[in-house]
């Protein structure tokens, strides 16, 4: 019995980690290549979730919903890249943080203006609504398994893209020497826009998949964004591999903490104390983890070499 | 007029204006302004405290609202347990925010640049979640505070005008302290570290210690703002610590002109007046404020004071 | 033979396959001006970085005034009296020249946890700074922001900041780099005037300056110290001649 509960929570943690990874991968890619801090990345996640949910509610096709989310969000991403970010690449990080903060305010409100202030209903598609027996006697929602599956495939795809293709080589090169790459005749502006679009698409995918599980509402991406930052800090900025490992770690630790700390505390504390201490410590767990990692490795687990 | 002169004039003008606001507002029959400007001054204190580390020290702390919250909660929690003594409440607010700033600063200042921004952001959010999850003190729903801080026969903070001048006194005090601080030897180390950290270390300064102390001072000052806020709203809510509030405070600093002390005060006035005016027009005011902020950052980095020629420029012995 | 003020014992440093410092043992005598010369890429700046504390050697020891300082941070070495200037000018661009030097004076005036009194108006900081800047010929430029000074003035300011801490030994990394000839000559005179007041270890490419200033030289080639001695002795050394002119003679 315990095994089922633990297994279920671990899987939930992994699934949450995958959601985080998709966010963090985009963020770290954009930061690694363009040295740009983008707080509005959470907004892209949110837009992806909204477009997917709205599309699904209208046409009842899951695949179409995902596609619409990817295309729509990438389009929005490219627009803000051209309009806002091009002025920000050469500016310092403080400016980037503040400008993208302004974007968050805008998008949170825009989403409310278009779809209203209440949460949008997003449902799990029919063909994924069942349960799968992952271990004998351990049923697990098929949808969540699907997310894990998609995440692994995407992680592999990104790895292959960055490590094995010409574009990937340009991405890695652009990360270490912008002027040199430009001197080689590569259109840096186009490269940046492409990388940004890819990052936006990843965020959109994360949001579109997460819709049926989390609530689709204004501001849904902001808290997740901070967690994505924690993931990147732990994993090392610019490292996809670091982002993956850190994301799964954070996802599992957070989920297990929230699920088991209160009952654990209740074993040796009064119910009242456990009710307060449990959730409190659980909410701090990841940050304590982050602080611990930083204490020993201020640049994360897989820091990239100095520019 | 030189930049420092202009700043001095602006400072005096602002302080004079704020001092005269209650009687003017009473004469106009618009008491609402006293409330609004009490709130503005509280955020001005928070913005000034952030300017100390951000504008002067180059430490981009994106979790500063947490200290506002800690100060508020210190007052609120003590009030919950029927401890209304103002000295005790404010003392605890300062001590608590200073202590937590010490821990957070100690971990965060080991990093720099983007890492520092992200880490302070994360820690700020951690404090927010802590506030949300402790159900005893209202958690998500917040908590009412029944009585104002009691400073015995000295003050009666339940009268709005008294509270206004109490906050005003704190603002003037913080500005004065800030001014002495940035011109002192300690201040020069902080400013030197912002300008050229490698050189500071090469000169023999252990910059980490100084930055940490500055971080703690800024946290404590924001804690005071929080304690004042609790007295204004008589309501505790973790939402005051949400990271978007940290962003707002940062905007105030930039909007007014960072690294000038009086700039953040102007920024707080401008931001909150703008927010107040816009939200009167439309409930979707954030859709206007957002792009406005983007434009400010892209085009006018030196803020209002910069426009007045009062920002710190290269060619002056400023 | 007086005891060395600064000495290295078998210092080694490699970066991957490149040996930057190869078993270097040199001694700098108190009061002397000692120049380190050598072709480009010989490892001179790496050597200075290790002496200053910015880089940790792989093996070997650094002794200052008889004490092992190999493990000390750069900041701590400065406090002991071992200061360095930078090859690329590294001043506080937003501060005035006076503020720059005052800050350097402040650095060696104990701790700076003073929160109230104005640092700018403090005579204990201003006066030494003004004197130093006067000695180096920058009196007219006290109030100018460092970022607005000419290149030569910036390098002079750089030296002033190093001297402000009243160090026992200064490491000067190409102090004349990029200076106009007239300014170079003046700087050489000022450095010569410092002889006896402070020990100087100097990296320089300008051979005229080196031979005018240095009491002794050490020649570094591929990370290895191939000769040490007075300028005449070094000039006559065969290995040195080969290193500098060897390829051409063949």
PDB file of C-alpha atoms in Angstrom, chain B residues 168-261:
ATOM      1  CA  UNK B 168       7.013  60.922   7.424  1.00  0.00           C
ATOM      2  CA  UNK B 169       9.449  61.071  10.336  1.00  0.00           C
ATOM      3  CA  UNK B 170      10.719  57.614   9.507  1.00  0.00           C
ATOM      4  CA  UNK B 171      11.132  58.578   5.834  1.00  0.00           C
ATOM      5  CA  UNK B 172      13.128  61.666   6.747  1.00  0.00           C
ATOM      6  CA  UNK B 173      15.209  59.606   9.143  1.00  0.00           C
ATOM      7  CA  UNK B 174      15.914  56.941   6.549  1.00  0.00           C
ATOM      8  CA  UNK B 175      16.876  59.540   3.974  1.00  0.00           C
ATOM      9  CA  UNK B 176      19.197  61.186   6.468  1.00  0.00           C
ATOM     10  CA  UNK B 177      20.771  57.900   7.497  1.00  0.00           C
ATOM     11  CA  UNK B 178      21.103  56.858   3.906  1.00  0.00           C
ATOM     12  CA  UNK B 179      22.822  60.069   2.980  1.00  0.00           C
ATOM     13  CA  UNK B 180      25.395  59.743   5.772  1.00  0.00           C
ATOM     14  CA  UNK B 181      25.879  56.114   4.914  1.00  0.00           C
ATOM     15  CA  UNK B 182      26.677  56.582   1.243  1.00  0.00           C
ATOM     16  CA  UNK B 183      29.163  59.358   1.926  1.00  0.00           C
ATOM     17  CA  UNK B 184      30.914  57.521   4.736  1.00  0.00           C
ATOM     18  CA  UNK B 185      33.915  55.212   4.410  1.00  0.00           C
ATOM     19  CA  UNK B 186      31.526  52.284   4.463  1.00  0.00           C
ATOM     20  CA  UNK B 187      29.529  53.827   1.649  1.00  0.00           C
ATOM     21  CA  UNK B 188      32.630  54.399  -0.439  1.00  0.00           C
ATOM     22  CA  UNK B 189      33.500  50.721  -0.183  1.00  0.00           C
ATOM     23  CA  UNK B 190      30.031  49.733  -1.339  1.00  0.00           C
ATOM     24  CA  UNK B 191      30.130  52.179  -4.229  1.00  0.00           C
ATOM     25  CA  UNK B 192      33.642  51.128  -5.135  1.00  0.00           C
ATOM     26  CA  UNK B 193      32.541  47.517  -5.220  1.00  0.00           C
ATOM     27  CA  UNK B 194      29.811  48.426  -7.661  1.00  0.00           C
ATOM     28  CA  UNK B 195      32.202  50.381  -9.840  1.00  0.00           C
ATOM     29  CA  UNK B 196      35.029  47.877  -9.957  1.00  0.00           C
ATOM     30  CA  UNK B 197      34.952  44.897  -7.634  1.00  0.00           C
ATOM     31  CA  UNK B 198      38.235  43.413  -8.855  1.00  0.00           C
ATOM     32  CA  UNK B 199      40.027  46.613  -8.060  1.00  0.00           C
ATOM     33  CA  UNK B 200      38.503  46.799  -4.612  1.00  0.00           C
ATOM     34  CA  UNK B 201      39.792  43.351  -3.821  1.00  0.00           C
ATOM     35  CA  UNK B 202      43.181  44.257  -5.291  1.00  0.00           C
ATOM     36  CA  UNK B 203      43.268  47.254  -2.970  1.00  0.00           C
ATOM     37  CA  UNK B 204      42.762  44.974  -0.011  1.00  0.00           C
ATOM     38  CA  UNK B 205      39.050  45.288   0.775  1.00  0.00           C
ATOM     39  CA  UNK B 206      37.131  42.198   1.832  1.00  0.00           C
ATOM     40  CA  UNK B 207      34.150  43.328  -0.167  1.00  0.00           C
ATOM     41  CA  UNK B 208      31.900  40.409   0.857  1.00  0.00           C
ATOM     42  CA  UNK B 209      31.665  41.618   4.455  1.00  0.00           C
ATOM     43  CA  UNK B 210      30.759  45.146   3.503  1.00  0.00           C
ATOM     44  CA  UNK B 211      28.158  44.069   0.976  1.00  0.00           C
ATOM     45  CA  UNK B 212      26.627  41.751   3.539  1.00  0.00           C
ATOM     46  CA  UNK B 213      26.346  44.536   6.090  1.00  0.00           C
ATOM     47  CA  UNK B 214      24.765  46.797   3.463  1.00  0.00           C
ATOM     48  CA  UNK B 215      22.343  44.001   2.598  1.00  0.00           C
ATOM     49  CA  UNK B 216      21.352  43.656   6.244  1.00  0.00           C
ATOM     50  CA  UNK B 217      20.880  47.402   6.695  1.00  0.00           C
ATOM     51  CA  UNK B 218      18.677  47.521   3.605  1.00  0.00           C
ATOM     52  CA  UNK B 219      16.664  44.573   4.868  1.00  0.00           C
ATOM     53  CA  UNK B 220      16.168  46.166   8.259  1.00  0.00           C
ATOM     54  CA  UNK B 221      15.022  49.438   6.702  1.00  0.00           C
ATOM     55  CA  UNK B 222      12.504  47.568   4.564  1.00  0.00           C
ATOM     56  CA  UNK B 223      11.399  45.815   7.736  1.00  0.00           C
ATOM     57  CA  UNK B 224      10.551  49.188   9.220  1.00  0.00           C
ATOM     58  CA  UNK B 225       8.498  49.965   6.124  1.00  0.00           C
ATOM     59  CA  UNK B 226       6.705  46.689   6.666  1.00  0.00           C
ATOM     60  CA  UNK B 227       5.924  47.475  10.275  1.00  0.00           C
ATOM     61  CA  UNK B 228       4.517  50.825   9.170  1.00  0.00           C
ATOM     62  CA  UNK B 229       2.489  49.124   6.455  1.00  0.00           C
ATOM     63  CA  UNK B 230       0.919  46.807   8.997  1.00  0.00           C
ATOM     64  CA  UNK B 231      -0.193  49.853  10.939  1.00  0.00           C
ATOM     65  CA  UNK B 232      -1.669  51.412   7.819  1.00  0.00           C
ATOM     66  CA  UNK B 233      -3.625  48.471   6.499  1.00  0.00           C
ATOM     67  CA  UNK B 234      -4.253  46.617   9.768  1.00  0.00           C
ATOM     68  CA  UNK B 235      -4.137  43.521   7.630  1.00  0.00           C
ATOM     69  CA  UNK B 236      -1.478  40.915   7.023  1.00  0.00           C
ATOM     70  CA  UNK B 237      -1.252  39.153   3.751  1.00  0.00           C
ATOM     71  CA  UNK B 238       1.519  37.123   2.186  1.00  0.00           C
ATOM     72  CA  UNK B 239       0.772  38.844  -1.119  1.00  0.00           C
ATOM     73  CA  UNK B 240       2.910  41.774   0.036  1.00  0.00           C
ATOM     74  CA  UNK B 241       5.892  39.440  -0.284  1.00  0.00           C
ATOM     75  CA  UNK B 242       5.131  38.118  -3.753  1.00  0.00           C
ATOM     76  CA  UNK B 243       7.975  38.607  -6.156  1.00  0.00           C
ATOM     77  CA  UNK B 244       5.949  40.895  -8.350  1.00  0.00           C
ATOM     78  CA  UNK B 245       5.946  43.361  -5.447  1.00  0.00           C
ATOM     79  CA  UNK B 246       9.739  43.174  -5.444  1.00  0.00           C
ATOM     80  CA  UNK B 247       9.593  44.064  -9.106  1.00  0.00           C
ATOM     81  CA  UNK B 248       7.382  47.036  -8.360  1.00  0.00           C
ATOM     82  CA  UNK B 249       9.751  48.380  -5.741  1.00  0.00           C
ATOM     83  CA  UNK B 250      12.607  47.982  -8.171  1.00  0.00           C
ATOM     84  CA  UNK B 251      10.638  49.878 -10.801  1.00  0.00           C
ATOM     85  CA  UNK B 252      10.166  52.717  -8.326  1.00  0.00           C
ATOM     86  CA  UNK B 253      13.896  52.925  -7.797  1.00  0.00           C
ATOM     87  CA  UNK B 254      14.637  52.988 -11.513  1.00  0.00           C
ATOM     88  CA  UNK B 255      11.763  55.276 -12.383  1.00  0.00           C
ATOM     89  CA  UNK B 256      12.993  57.958 -10.042  1.00  0.00           C
ATOM     90  CA  UNK B 257      16.669  57.536 -10.735  1.00  0.00           C
ATOM     91  CA  UNK B 258      18.728  54.939  -8.953  1.00  0.00           C
ATOM     92  CA  UNK B 259      21.723  55.716  -6.819  1.00  0.00           C
ATOM     93  CA  UNK B 260      20.371  59.042  -5.660  1.00  0.00           C
ATOM     94  CA  UNK B 261      18.255  58.296  -2.546  1.00  0.00           C
TER      95      UNK B 261
END
